[in-house]
PDB file of C-alpha atoms and ligand atoms in Angstrom:
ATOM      1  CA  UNK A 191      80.728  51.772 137.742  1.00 82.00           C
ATOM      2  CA  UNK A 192      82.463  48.674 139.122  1.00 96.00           C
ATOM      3  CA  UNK A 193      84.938  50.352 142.012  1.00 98.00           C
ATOM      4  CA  UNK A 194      86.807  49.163 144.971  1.00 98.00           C
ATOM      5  CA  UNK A 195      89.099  50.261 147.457  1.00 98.00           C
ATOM      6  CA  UNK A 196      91.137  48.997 150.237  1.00 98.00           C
ATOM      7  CA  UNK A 197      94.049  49.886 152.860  1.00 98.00           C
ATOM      8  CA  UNK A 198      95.852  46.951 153.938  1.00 98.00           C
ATOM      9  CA  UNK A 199      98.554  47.703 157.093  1.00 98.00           C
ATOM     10  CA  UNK A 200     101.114  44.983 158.270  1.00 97.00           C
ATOM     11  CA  UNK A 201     104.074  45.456 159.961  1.00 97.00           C
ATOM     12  CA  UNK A 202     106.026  45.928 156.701  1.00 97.00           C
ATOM     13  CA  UNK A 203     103.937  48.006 154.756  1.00 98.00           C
ATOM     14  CA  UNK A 204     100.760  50.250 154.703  1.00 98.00           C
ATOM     15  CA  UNK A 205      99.317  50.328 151.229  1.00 98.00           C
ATOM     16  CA  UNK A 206      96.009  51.900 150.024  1.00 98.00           C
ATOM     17  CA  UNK A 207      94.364  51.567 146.635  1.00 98.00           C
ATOM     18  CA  UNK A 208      91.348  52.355 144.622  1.00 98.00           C
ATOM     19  CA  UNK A 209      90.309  51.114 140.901  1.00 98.00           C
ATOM     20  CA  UNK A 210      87.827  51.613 138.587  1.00 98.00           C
ATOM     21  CA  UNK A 211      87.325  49.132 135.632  1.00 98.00           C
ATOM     22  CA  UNK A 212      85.119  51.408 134.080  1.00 98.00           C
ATOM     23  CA  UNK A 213      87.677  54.458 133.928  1.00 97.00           C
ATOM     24  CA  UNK A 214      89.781  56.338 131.363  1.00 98.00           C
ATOM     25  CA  UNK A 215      93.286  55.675 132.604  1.00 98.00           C
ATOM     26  CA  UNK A 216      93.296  58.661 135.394  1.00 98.00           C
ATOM     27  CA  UNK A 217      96.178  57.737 137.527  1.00 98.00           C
ATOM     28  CA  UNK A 218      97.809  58.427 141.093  1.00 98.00           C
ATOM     29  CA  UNK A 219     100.399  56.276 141.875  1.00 98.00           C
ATOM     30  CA  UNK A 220     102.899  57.020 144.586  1.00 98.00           C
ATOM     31  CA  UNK A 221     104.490  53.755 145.688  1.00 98.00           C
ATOM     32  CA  UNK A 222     108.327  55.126 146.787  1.00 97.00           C
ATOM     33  CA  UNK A 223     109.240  52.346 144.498  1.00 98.00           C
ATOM     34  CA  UNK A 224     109.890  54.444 141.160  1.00 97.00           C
ATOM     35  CA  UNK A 225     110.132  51.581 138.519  1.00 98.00           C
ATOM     36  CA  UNK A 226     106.999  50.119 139.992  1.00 98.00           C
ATOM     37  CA  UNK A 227     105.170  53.588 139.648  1.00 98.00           C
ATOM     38  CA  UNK A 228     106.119  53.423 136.601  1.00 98.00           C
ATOM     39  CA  UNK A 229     105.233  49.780 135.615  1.00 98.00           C
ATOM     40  CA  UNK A 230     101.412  51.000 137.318  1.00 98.00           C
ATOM     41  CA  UNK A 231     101.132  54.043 135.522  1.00 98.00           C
ATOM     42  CA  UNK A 232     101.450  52.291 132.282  1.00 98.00           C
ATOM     43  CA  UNK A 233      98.830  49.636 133.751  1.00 98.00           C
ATOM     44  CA  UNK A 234      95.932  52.069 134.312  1.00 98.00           C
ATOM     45  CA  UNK A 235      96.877  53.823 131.289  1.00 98.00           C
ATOM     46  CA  UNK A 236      96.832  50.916 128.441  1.00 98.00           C
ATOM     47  CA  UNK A 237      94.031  49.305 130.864  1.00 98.00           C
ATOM     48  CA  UNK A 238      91.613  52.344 130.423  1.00 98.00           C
ATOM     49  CA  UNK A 239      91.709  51.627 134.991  1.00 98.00           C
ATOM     50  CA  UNK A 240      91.326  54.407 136.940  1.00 98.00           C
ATOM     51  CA  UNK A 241      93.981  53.529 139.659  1.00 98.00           C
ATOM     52  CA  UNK A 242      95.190  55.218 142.722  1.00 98.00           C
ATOM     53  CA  UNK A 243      97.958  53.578 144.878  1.00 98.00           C
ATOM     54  CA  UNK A 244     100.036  54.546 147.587  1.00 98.00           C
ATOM     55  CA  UNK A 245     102.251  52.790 149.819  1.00 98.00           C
ATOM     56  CA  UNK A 246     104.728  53.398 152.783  1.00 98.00           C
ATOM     57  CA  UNK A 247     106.901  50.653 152.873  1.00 97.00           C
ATOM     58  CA  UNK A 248     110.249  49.286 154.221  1.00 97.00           C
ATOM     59  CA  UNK A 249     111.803  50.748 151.484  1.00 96.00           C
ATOM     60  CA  UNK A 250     115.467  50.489 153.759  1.00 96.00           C
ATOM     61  CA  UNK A 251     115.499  46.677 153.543  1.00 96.00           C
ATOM     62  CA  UNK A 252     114.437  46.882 150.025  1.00 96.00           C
ATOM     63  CA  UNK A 253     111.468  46.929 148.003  1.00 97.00           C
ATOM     64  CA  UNK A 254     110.260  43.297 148.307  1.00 98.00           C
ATOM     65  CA  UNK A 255     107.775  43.588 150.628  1.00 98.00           C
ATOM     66  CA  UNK A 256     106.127  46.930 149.125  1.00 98.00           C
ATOM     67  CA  UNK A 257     105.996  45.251 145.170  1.00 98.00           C
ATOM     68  CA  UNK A 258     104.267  41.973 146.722  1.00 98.00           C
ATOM     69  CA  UNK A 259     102.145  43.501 148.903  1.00 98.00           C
ATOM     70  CA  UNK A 260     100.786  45.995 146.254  1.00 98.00           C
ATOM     71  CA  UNK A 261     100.464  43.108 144.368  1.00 98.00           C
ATOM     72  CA  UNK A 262      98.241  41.449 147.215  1.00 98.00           C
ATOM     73  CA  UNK A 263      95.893  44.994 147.293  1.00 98.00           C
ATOM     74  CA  UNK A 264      95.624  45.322 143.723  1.00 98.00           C
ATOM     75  CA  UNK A 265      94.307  42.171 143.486  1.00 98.00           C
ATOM     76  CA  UNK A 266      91.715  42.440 146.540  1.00 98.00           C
ATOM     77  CA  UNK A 267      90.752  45.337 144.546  1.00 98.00           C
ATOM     78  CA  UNK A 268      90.561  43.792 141.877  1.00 98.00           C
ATOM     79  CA  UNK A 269      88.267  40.835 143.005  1.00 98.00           C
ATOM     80  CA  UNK A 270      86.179  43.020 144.857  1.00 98.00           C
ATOM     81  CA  UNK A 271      85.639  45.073 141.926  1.00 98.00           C
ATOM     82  CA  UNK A 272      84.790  42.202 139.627  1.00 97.00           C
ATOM     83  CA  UNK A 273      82.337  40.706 142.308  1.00 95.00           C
ATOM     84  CA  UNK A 274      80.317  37.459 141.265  1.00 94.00           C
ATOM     85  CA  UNK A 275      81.664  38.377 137.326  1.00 95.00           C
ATOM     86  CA  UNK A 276      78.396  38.262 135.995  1.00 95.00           C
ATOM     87  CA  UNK A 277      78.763  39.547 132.308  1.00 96.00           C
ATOM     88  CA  UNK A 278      82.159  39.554 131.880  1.00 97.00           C
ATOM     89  CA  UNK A 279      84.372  38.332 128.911  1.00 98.00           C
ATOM     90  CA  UNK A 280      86.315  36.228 131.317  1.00 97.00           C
ATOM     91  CA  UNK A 281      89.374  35.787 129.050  1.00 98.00           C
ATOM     92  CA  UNK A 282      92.139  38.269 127.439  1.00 98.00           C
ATOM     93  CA  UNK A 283      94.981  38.172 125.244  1.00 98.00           C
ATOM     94  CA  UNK A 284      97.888  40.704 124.188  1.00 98.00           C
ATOM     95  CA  UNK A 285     100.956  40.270 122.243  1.00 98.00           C
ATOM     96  CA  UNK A 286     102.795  43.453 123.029  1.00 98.00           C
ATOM     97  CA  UNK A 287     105.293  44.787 121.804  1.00 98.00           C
ATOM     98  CA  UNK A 288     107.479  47.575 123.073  1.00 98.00           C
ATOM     99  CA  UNK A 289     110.725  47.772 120.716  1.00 98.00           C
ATOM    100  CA  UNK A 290     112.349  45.085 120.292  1.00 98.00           C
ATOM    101  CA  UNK A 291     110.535  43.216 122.785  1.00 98.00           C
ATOM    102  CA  UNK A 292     107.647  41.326 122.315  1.00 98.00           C
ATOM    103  CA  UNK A 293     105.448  39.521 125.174  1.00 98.00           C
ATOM    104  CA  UNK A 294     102.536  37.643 125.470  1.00 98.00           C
ATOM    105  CA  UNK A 295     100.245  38.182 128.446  1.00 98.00           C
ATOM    106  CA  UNK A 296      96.859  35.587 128.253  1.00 98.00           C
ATOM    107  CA  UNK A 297      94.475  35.447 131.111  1.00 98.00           C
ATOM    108  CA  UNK A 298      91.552  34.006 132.425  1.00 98.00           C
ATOM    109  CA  UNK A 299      89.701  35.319 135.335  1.00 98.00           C
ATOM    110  CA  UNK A 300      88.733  31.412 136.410  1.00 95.00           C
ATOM    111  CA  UNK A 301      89.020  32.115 140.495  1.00 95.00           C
ATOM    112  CA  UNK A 302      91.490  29.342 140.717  1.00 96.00           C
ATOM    113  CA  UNK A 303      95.322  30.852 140.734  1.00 97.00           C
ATOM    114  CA  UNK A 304      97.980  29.689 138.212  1.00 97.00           C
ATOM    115  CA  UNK A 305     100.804  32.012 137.155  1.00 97.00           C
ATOM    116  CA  UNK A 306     103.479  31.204 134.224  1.00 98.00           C
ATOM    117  CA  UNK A 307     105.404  33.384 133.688  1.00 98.00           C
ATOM    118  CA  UNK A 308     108.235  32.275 130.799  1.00 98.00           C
ATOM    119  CA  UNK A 309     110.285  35.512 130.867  1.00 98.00           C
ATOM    120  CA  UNK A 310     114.311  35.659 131.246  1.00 97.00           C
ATOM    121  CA  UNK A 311     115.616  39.230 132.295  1.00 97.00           C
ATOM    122  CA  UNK A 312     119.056  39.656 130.695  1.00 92.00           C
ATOM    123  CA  UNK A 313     120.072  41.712 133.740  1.00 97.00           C
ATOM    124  CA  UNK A 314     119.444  41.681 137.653  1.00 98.00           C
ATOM    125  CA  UNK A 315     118.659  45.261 138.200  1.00 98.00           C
ATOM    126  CA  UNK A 316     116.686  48.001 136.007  1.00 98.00           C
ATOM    127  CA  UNK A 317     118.150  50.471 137.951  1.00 97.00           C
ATOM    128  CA  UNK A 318     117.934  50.049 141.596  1.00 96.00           C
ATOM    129  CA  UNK A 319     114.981  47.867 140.757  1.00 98.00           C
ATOM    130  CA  UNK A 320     115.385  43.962 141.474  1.00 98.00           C
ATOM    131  CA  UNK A 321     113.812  42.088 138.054  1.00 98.00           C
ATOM    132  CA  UNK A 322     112.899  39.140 140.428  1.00 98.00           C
ATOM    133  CA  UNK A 323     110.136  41.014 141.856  1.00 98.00           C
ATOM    134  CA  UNK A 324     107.853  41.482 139.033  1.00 98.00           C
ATOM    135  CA  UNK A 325     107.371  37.798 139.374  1.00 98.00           C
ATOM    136  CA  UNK A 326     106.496  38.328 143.154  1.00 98.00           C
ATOM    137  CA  UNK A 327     103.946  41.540 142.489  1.00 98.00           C
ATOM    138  CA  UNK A 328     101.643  39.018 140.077  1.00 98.00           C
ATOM    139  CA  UNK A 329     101.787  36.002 142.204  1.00 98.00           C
ATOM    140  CA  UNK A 330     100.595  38.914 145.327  1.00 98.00           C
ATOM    141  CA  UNK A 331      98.053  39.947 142.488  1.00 98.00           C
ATOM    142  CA  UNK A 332      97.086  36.632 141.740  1.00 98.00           C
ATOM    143  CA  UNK A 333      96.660  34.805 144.817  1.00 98.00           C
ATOM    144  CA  UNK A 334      94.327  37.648 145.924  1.00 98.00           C
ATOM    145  CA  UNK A 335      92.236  37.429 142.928  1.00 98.00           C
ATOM    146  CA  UNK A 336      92.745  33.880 141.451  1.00 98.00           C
ATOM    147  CA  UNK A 337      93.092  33.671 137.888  1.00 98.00           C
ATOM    148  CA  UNK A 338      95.249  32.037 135.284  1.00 98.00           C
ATOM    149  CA  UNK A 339      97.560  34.214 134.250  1.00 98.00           C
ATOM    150  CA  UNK A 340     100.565  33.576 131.678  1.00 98.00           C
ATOM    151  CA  UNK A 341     103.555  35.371 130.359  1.00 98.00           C
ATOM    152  CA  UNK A 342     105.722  34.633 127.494  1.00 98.00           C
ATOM    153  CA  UNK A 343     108.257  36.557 126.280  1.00 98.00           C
ATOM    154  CA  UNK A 344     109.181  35.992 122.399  1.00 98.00           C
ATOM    155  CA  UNK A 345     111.709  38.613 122.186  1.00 98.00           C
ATOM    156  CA  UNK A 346     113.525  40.730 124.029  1.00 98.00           C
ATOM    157  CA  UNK A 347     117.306  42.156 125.204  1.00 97.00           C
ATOM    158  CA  UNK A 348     116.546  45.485 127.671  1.00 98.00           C
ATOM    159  CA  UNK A 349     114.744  44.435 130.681  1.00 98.00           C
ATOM    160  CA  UNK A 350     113.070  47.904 130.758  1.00 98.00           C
ATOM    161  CA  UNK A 351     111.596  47.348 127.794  1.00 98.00           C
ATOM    162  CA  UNK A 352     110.292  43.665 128.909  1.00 98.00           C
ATOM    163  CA  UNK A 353     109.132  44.681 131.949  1.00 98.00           C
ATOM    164  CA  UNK A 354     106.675  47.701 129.945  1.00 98.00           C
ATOM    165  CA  UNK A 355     106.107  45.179 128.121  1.00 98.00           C
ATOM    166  CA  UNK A 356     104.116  42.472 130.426  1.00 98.00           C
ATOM    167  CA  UNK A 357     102.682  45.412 132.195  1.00 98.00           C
ATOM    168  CA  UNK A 358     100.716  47.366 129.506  1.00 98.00           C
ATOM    169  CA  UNK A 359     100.035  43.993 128.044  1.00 98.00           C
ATOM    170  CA  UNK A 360      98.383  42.712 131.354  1.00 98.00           C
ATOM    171  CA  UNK A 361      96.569  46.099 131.204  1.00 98.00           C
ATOM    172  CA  UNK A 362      95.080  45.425 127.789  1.00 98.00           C
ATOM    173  CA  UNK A 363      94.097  41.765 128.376  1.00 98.00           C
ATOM    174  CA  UNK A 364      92.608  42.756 131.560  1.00 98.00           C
ATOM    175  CA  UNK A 365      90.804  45.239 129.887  1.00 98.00           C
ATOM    176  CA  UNK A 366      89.361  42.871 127.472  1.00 98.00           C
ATOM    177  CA  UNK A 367      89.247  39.976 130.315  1.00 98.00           C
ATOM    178  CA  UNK A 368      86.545  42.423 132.131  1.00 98.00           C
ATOM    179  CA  UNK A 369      85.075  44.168 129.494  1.00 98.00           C
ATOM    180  CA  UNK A 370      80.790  43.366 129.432  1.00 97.00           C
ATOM    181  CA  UNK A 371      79.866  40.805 126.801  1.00 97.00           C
ATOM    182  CA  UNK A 372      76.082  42.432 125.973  1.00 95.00           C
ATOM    183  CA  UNK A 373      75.403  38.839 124.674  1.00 96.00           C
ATOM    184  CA  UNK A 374      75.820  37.107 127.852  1.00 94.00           C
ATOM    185  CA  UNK A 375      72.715  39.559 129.180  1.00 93.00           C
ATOM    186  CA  UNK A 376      74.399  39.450 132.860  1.00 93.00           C
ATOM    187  CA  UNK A 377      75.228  35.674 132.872  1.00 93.00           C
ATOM    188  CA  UNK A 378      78.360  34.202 134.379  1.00 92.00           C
ATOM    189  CA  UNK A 379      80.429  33.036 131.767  1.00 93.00           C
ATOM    190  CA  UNK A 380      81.018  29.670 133.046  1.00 93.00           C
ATOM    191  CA  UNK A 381      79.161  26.446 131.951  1.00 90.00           C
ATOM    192  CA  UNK A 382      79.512  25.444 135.862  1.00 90.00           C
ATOM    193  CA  UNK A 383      77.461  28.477 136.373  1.00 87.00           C
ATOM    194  CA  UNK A 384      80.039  30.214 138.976  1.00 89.00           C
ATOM    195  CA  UNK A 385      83.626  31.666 138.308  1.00 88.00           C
ATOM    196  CA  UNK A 386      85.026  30.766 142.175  1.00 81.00           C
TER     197      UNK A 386
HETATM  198 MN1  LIG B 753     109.756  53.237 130.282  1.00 82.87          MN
END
């Protein structure tokens, strides 16, 4: 099973988190940051990751510093999970659609850090949730484990239904992204040799 876990404190934030890439979708997440437990539920679920977060954050400035820095842990976990990817597919793709939305999410687990993400909210808030920060939990998740990662939105009006959108579809290309190639008998799937 490839597992990791990791509590992270700062001054603005004490997170902890545990995934398994090899899971079912079993799911904790308790982040005081409802639309982001919900964005993470739907993650580990169309993911197949078992995922456990929790987080005690400044929640009374607001929740920018607990959706990056769960970001930031994820992706530690992440990375640390993964390891030296020996065996891995390496890339993923999903065009998901949730209603009348419809977003791309393609990725490639490279270890250098590049995030696109070509996706227009049509409003500010989903609830009391600030739409800005998506885009500041996957360049947290990102910088800690570097890939190329791109959204693209081809349709869409309700930013709830966006936002479900690029999460379960970064679930299912990450699924695919980490998924064990049996051809590659344990080789990293890099012509360099190394994925760093
Ligand atoms: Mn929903």
């Amino acid at each position: 099973m490839r597992k990791a876990e990791r509590t992270r404190r700062t001054a603005e934030t004490v997170i902890s988190c545990s995934i398994n890439l090899d899971g079912t979708g079993e799911n904790n997440i308790a982040t005081s940051v409802g639309f982001l437990d919900h964005m993470l539920t739907l993650f580990a679920v169309h993911g197949r990751f078992d995922l456990n977060v929790s987080c005690q954050g400044d929640t009374w400035v607001d929740d920018h510093h607990s959706v990056e820095d769960i970001g930031i842990v994820l992706g530690i976990c992440l990375a640390d999970a993964l390891g030296d990817k020996r065996g891995i597919r390496r890339y993923g793709s999903m065009w998901l659609p949730m209603d009348e939305a419809l977003v791309l999410c393609a990725l490639d687990l490279s270890g250098r850090t590049s995030m696109n993400m070509d996706v227009r909210f049509e409003t500010e808030k989903i609830g009391t949730f600030d739409t800005q920060l998506i885009k500041e939990f996957f360049l947290g998740l990102t910088r800690a484990c570097p890939m190329s990662l791109h959204f693209l939105k081809m349709a869409g009006e309700n930013s709830h239904h966006i936002a479900e959108a690029m999460f379960k579809g970064f679930g299912r290309a990450l699924s695919e992204a980490v998924e064990i190639d049996p051809r590659l008998n344990n080789a990293v799937p890099s012509s360099k040799g190394v994925l760093a």
